[in-house]
Coordinates of N, CA and C in Angstrom, one line a residue:
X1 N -6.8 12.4 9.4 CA -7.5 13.4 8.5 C -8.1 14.4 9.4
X2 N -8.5 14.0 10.5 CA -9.5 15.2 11.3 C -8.3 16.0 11.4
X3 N -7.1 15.3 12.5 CA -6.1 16.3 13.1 C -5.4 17.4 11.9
X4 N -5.4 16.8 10.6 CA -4.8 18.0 9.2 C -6.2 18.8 9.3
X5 N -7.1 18.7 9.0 CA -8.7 19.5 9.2 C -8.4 20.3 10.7
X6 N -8.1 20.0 11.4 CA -8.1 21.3 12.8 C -7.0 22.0 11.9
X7 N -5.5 21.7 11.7 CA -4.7 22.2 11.2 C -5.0 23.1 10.7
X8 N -5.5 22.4 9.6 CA -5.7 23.9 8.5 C -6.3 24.9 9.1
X9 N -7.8 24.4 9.7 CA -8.8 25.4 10.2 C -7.9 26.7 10.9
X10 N -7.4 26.1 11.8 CA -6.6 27.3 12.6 C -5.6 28.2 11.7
X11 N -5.0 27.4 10.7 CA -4.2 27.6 9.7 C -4.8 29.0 8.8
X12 N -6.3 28.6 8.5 CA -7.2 29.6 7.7 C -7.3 30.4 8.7
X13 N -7.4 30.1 9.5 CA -8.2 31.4 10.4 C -7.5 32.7 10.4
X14 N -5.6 31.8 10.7 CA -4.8 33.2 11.0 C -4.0 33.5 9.8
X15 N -4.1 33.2 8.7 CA -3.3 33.5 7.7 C -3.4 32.6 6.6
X16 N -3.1 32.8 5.6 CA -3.2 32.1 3.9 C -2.9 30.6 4.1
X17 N -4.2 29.7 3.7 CA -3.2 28.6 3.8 C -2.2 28.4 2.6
X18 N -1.4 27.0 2.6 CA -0.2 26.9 1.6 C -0.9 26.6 0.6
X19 N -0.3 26.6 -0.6 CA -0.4 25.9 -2.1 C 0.2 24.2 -1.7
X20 N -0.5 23.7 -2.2 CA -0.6 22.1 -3.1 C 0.1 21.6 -4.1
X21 N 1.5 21.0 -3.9 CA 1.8 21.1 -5.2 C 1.4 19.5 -6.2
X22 N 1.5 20.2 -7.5 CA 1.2 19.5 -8.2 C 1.3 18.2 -8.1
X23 N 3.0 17.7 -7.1 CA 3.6 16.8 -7.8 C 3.3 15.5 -6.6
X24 N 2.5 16.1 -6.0 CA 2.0 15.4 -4.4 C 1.3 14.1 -4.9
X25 N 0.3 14.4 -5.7 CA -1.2 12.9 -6.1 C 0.0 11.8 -7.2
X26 N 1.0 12.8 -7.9 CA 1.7 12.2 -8.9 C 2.9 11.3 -8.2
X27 N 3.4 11.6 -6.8 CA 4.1 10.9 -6.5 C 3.9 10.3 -6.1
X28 N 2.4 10.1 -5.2 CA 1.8 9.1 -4.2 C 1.6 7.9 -5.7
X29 N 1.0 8.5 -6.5 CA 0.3 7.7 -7.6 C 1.7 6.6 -8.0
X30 N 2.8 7.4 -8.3 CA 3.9 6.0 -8.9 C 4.3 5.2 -7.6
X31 N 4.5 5.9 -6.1 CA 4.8 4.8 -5.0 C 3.7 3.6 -5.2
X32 N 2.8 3.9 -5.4 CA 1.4 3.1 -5.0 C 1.6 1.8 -6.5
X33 N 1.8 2.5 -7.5 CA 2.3 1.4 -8.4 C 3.4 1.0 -8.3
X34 N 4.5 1.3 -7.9 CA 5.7 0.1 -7.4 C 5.7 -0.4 -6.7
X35 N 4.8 0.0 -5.4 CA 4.2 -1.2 -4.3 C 3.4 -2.1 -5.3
X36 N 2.6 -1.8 -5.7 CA 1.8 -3.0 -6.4 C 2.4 -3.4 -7.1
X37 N 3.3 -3.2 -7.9 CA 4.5 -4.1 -8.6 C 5.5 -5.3 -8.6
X38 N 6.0 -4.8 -7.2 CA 6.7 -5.8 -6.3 C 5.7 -6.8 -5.6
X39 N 4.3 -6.6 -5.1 CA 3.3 -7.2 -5.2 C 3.1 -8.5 -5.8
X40 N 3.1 -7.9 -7.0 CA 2.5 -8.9 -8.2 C 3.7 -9.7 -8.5
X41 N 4.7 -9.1 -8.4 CA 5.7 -10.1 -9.1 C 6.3 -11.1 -7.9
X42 N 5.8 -10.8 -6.3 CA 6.4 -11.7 -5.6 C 5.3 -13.3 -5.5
X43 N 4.0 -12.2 -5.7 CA 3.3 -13.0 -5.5 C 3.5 -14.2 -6.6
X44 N 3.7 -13.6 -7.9 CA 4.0 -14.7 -9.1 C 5.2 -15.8 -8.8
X45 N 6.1 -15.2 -8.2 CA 7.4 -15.9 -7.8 C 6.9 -17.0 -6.8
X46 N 6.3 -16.7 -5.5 CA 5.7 -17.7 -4.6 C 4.9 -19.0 -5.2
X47 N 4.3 -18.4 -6.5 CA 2.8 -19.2 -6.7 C 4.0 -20.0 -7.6
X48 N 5.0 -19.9 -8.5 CA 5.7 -21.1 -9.4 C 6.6 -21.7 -8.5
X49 N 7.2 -20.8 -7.5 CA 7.8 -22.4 -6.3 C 6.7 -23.0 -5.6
X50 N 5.5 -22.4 -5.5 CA 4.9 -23.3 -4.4 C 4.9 -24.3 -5.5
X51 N 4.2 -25.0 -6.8 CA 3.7 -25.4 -7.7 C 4.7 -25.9 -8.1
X52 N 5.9 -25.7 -8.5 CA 7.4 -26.9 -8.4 C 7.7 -27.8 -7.4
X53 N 7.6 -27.2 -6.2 CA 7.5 -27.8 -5.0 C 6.4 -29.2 -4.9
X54 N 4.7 -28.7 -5.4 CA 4.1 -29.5 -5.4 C 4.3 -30.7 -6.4
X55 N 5.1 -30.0 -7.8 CA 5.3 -30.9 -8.6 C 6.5 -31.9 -8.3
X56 N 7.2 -31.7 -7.4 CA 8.7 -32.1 -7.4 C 8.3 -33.4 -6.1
X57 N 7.3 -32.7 -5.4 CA 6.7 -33.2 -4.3 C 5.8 -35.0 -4.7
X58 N 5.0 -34.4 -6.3 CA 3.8 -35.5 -6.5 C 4.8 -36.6 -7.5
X59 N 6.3 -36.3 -7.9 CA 6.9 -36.6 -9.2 C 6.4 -36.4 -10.6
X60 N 5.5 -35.6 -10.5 CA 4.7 -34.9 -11.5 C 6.0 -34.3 -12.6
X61 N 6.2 -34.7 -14.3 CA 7.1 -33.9 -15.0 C 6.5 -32.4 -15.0
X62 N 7.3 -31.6 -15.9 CA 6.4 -29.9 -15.9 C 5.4 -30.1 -17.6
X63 N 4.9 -29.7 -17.6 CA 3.9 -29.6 -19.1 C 4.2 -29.3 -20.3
X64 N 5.7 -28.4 -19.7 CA 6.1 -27.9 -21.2 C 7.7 -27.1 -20.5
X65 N 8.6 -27.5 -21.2 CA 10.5 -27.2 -20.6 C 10.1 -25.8 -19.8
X66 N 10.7 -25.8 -18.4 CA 10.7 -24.6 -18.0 C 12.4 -24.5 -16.8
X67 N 12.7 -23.3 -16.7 CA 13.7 -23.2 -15.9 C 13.5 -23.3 -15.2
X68 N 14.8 -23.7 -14.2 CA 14.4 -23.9 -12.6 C 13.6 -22.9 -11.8
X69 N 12.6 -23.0 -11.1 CA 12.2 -21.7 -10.1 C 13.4 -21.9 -8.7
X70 N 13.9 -20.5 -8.9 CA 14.6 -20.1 -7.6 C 13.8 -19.6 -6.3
X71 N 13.9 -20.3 -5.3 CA 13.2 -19.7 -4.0 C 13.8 -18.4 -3.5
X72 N 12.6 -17.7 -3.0 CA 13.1 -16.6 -2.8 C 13.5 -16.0 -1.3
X73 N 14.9 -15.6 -2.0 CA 15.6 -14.9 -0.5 C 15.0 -14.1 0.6
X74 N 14.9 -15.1 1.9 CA 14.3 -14.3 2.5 C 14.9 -12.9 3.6
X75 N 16.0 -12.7 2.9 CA 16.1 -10.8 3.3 C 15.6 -10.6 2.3
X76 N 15.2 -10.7 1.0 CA 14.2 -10.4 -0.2 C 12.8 -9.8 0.2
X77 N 12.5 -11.0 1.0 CA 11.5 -10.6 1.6 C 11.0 -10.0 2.9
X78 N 11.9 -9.9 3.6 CA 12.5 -8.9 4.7 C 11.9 -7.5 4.2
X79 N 13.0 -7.0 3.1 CA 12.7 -5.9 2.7 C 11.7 -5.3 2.0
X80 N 11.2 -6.3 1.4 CA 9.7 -6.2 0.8 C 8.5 -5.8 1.8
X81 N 8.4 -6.6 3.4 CA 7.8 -6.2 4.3 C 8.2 -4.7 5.0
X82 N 9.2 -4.8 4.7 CA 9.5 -3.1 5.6 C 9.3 -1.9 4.4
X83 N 9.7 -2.5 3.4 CA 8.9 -1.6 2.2 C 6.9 -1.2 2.4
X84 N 6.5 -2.7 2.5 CA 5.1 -2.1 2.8 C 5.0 -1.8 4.1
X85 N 5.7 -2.2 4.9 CA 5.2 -1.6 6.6 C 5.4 0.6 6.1
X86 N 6.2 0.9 5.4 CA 6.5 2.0 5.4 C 5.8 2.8 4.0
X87 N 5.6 1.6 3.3 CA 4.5 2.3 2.2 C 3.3 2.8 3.0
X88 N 2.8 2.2 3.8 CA 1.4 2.1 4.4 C 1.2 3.3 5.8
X89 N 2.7 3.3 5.9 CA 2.4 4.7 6.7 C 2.5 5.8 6.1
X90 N 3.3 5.9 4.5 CA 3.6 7.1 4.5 C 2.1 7.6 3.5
X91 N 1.4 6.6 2.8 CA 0.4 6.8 2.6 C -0.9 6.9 3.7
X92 N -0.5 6.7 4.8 CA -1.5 6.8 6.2 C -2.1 8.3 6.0
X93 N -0.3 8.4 6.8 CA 0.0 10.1 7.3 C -0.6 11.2 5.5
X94 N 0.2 11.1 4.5 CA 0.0 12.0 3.1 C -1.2 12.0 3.2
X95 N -2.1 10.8 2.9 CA -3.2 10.8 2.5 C -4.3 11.3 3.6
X96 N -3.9 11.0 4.9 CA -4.7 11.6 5.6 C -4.9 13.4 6.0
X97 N -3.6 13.7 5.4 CA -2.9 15.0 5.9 C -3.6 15.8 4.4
X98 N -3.9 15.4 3.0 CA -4.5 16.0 2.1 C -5.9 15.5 2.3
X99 N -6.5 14.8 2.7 CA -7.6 14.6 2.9 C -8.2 15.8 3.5
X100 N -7.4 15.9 5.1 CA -8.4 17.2 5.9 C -7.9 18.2 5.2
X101 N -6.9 18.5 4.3 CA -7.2 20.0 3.4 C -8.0 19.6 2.7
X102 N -8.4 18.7 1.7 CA -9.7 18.8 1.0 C -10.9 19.1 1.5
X103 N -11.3 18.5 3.1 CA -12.2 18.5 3.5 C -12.1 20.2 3.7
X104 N -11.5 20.8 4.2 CA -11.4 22.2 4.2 C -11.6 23.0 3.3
X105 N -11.5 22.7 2.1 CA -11.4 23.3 1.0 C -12.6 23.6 0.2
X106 N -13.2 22.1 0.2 CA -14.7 21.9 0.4 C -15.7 23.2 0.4
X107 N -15.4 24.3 1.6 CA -16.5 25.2 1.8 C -15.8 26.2 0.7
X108 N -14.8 26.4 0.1 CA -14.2 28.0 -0.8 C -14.1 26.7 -2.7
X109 N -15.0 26.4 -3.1 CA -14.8 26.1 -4.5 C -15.2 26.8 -5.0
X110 N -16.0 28.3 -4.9 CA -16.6 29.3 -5.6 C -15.2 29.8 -6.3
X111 N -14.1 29.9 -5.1 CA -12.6 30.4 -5.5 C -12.1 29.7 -6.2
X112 N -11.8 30.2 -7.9 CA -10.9 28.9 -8.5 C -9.5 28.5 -7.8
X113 N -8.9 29.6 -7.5 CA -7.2 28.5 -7.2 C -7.8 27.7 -5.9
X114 N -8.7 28.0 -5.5 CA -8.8 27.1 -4.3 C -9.8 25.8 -4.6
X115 N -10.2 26.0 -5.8 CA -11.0 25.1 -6.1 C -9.8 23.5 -7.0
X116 N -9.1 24.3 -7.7 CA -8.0 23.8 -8.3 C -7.0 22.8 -6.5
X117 N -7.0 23.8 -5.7 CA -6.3 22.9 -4.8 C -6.6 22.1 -3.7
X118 N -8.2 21.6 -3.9 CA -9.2 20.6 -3.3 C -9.0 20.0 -4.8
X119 N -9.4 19.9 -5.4 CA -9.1 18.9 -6.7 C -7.4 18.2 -6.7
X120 N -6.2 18.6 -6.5 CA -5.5 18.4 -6.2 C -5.6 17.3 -4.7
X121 N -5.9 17.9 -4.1 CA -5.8 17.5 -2.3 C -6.9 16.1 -2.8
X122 N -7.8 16.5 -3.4 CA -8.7 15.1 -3.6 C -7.9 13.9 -4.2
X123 N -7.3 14.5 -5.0 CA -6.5 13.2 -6.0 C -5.0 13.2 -5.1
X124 N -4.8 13.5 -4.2 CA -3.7 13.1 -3.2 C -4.4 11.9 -2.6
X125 N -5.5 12.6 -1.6 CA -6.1 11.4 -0.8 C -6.5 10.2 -1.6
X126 N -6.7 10.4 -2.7 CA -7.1 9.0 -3.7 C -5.6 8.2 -3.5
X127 N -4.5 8.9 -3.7 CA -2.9 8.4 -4.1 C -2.7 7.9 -3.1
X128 N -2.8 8.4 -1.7 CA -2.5 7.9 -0.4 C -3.6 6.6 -0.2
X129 N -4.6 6.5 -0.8 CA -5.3 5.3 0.1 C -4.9 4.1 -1.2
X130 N -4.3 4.3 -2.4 CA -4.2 3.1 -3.0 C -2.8 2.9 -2.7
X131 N -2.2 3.9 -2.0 CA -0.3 3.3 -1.4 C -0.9 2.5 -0.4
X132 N -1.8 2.7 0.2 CA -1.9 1.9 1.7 C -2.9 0.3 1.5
X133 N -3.5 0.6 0.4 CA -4.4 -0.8 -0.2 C -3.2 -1.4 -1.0
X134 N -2.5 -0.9 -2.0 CA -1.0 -1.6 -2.3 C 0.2 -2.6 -1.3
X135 N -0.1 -1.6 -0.1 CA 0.9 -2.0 0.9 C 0.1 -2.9 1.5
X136 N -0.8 -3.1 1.8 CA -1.6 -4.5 2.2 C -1.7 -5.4 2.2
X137 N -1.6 -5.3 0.7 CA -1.9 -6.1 -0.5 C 0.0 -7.1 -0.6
X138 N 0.8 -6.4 -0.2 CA 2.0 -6.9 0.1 C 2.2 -7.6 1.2
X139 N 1.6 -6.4 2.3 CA 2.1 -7.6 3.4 C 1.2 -8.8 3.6
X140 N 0.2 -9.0 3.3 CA -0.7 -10.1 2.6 C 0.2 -11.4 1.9
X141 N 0.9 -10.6 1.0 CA 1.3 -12.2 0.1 C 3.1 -12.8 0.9
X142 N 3.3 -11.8 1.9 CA 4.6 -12.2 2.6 C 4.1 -12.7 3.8
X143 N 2.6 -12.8 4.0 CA 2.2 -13.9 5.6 C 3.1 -14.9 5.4
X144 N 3.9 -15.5 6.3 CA 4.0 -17.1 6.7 C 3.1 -17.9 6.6
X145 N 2.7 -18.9 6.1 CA 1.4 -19.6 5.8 C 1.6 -20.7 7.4
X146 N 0.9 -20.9 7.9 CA 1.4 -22.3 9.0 C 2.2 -23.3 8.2
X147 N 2.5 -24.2 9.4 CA 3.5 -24.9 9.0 C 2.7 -26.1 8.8
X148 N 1.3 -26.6 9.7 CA 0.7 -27.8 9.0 C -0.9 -27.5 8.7
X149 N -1.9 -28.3 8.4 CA -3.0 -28.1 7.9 C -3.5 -27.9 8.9
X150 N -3.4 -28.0 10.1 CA -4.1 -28.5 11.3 C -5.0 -27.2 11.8
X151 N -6.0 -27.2 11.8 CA -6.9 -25.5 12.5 C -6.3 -25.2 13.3
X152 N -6.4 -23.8 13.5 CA -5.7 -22.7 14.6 C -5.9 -23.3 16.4
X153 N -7.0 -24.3 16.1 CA -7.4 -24.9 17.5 C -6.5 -25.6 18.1
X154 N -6.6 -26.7 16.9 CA -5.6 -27.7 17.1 C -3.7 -27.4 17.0
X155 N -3.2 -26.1 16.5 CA -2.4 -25.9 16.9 C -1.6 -24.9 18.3
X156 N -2.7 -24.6 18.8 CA -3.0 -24.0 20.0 C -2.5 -25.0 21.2
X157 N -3.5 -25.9 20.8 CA -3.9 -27.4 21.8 C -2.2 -28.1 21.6
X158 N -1.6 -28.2 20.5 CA -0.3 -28.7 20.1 C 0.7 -27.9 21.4
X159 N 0.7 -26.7 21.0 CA 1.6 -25.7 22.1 C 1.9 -26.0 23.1
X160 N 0.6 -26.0 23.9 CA 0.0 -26.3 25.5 C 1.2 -27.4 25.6

C-alpha cells in the first residue's frame, strides 16, 4: 500500500493520475466469494468423511439413509491450495495497490470525479482484503492435521 501511495504521489505530481474502473471492487468482490465457496464446500466435504470415518471406525449405523461420502482427491486439494496460495496474492498486491490510491485520494474529495474514484479505490481495498481473508480461510481447512494426538513436544522428541 505505501509503495502504490509513492506511486501515485509521483504519478500526481507529473501528470493526471488514471481513472478506476468500475469493474475492479466488482471483480475482486466475486473472486473473494468463489474462494469462500470452494471454502465452505471443502470444508463440508472434510467434516462428513471425517464423521463416517468416525462412524465406520466406532461401528456406529448413520441416523438416517445417507450416500456414501467420497474422500476427497488429493490433486483436489492440490489445486484448491494453489488456488488460495494465488487468491491471497492477487488480493495482496490489488488490494494493496487501490488502497494507496485511496489513501491519495483522500486529500482531493472536494473534486467529485475524484471523490467518485477514492469511493471506488475504497471498495477495491475492501474486495482485496476479503480475497485474502477468503484465501486463508482455505488454506486453513487444507492444513494436514498431525498424524497422532501426541503434542508438538512429543512429536519432536519422537523424530530425534
Amino acid at each position: 500500500m505505501a509503495l502504490s501511495y509513492v506511486v501515485m504521489r509521483f504519478w500526481d505530481h507529473y501528470g493526471t493520475i488514471p481513472a478506476v474502473p468500475i469493474s475492479a471492487p466488482i471483480t475482486l468482490a466475486v473472486l473473494a466469494a468463489a474462494v469462500l465457496a470452494v471454502a465452505l464446500g471443502l470444508r463440508s466435504r472434510f467434516a462428513a468423511h471425517r464423521e463416517a470415518r468416525l462412524r465406520a471406525a466406532t461401528g456406529r449405523p448413520a441416523e438416517r439413509p445417507q450416500r456414501p461420502v467420497k474422500p476427497i482427491d488429493p490433486l483436489q486439494a492440490a489445486r484448491a491450495l494453489v488456488l488460495a496460495k494465488a487468491a491471497g496474492l492477487v488480493g495482496a498486491v490489488l488490494g494493496g495497490a487501490y488502497g494507496g490510491y485511496a489513501l491519495l485520494l483522500l486529500d482531493h474529495l472536494d473534486v467529485d470525479i475524484l471523490r467518485t474514484r477514492a469511493i471506488t479505490c475504497g471498495f477495491a481495498f475492501l474486495a482485496g482484503a476479503a480475497l485474502i481473508l477468503a484465501a486463508l480461510l482455505l488454506e486453513r481447512i487444507l492444513r494436514v492435521p498431525p498424524e497422532s494426538p501426541a503434542t508438538p513436544s512429543e512429536n519432536l522428541a519422537s523424530r530425534a
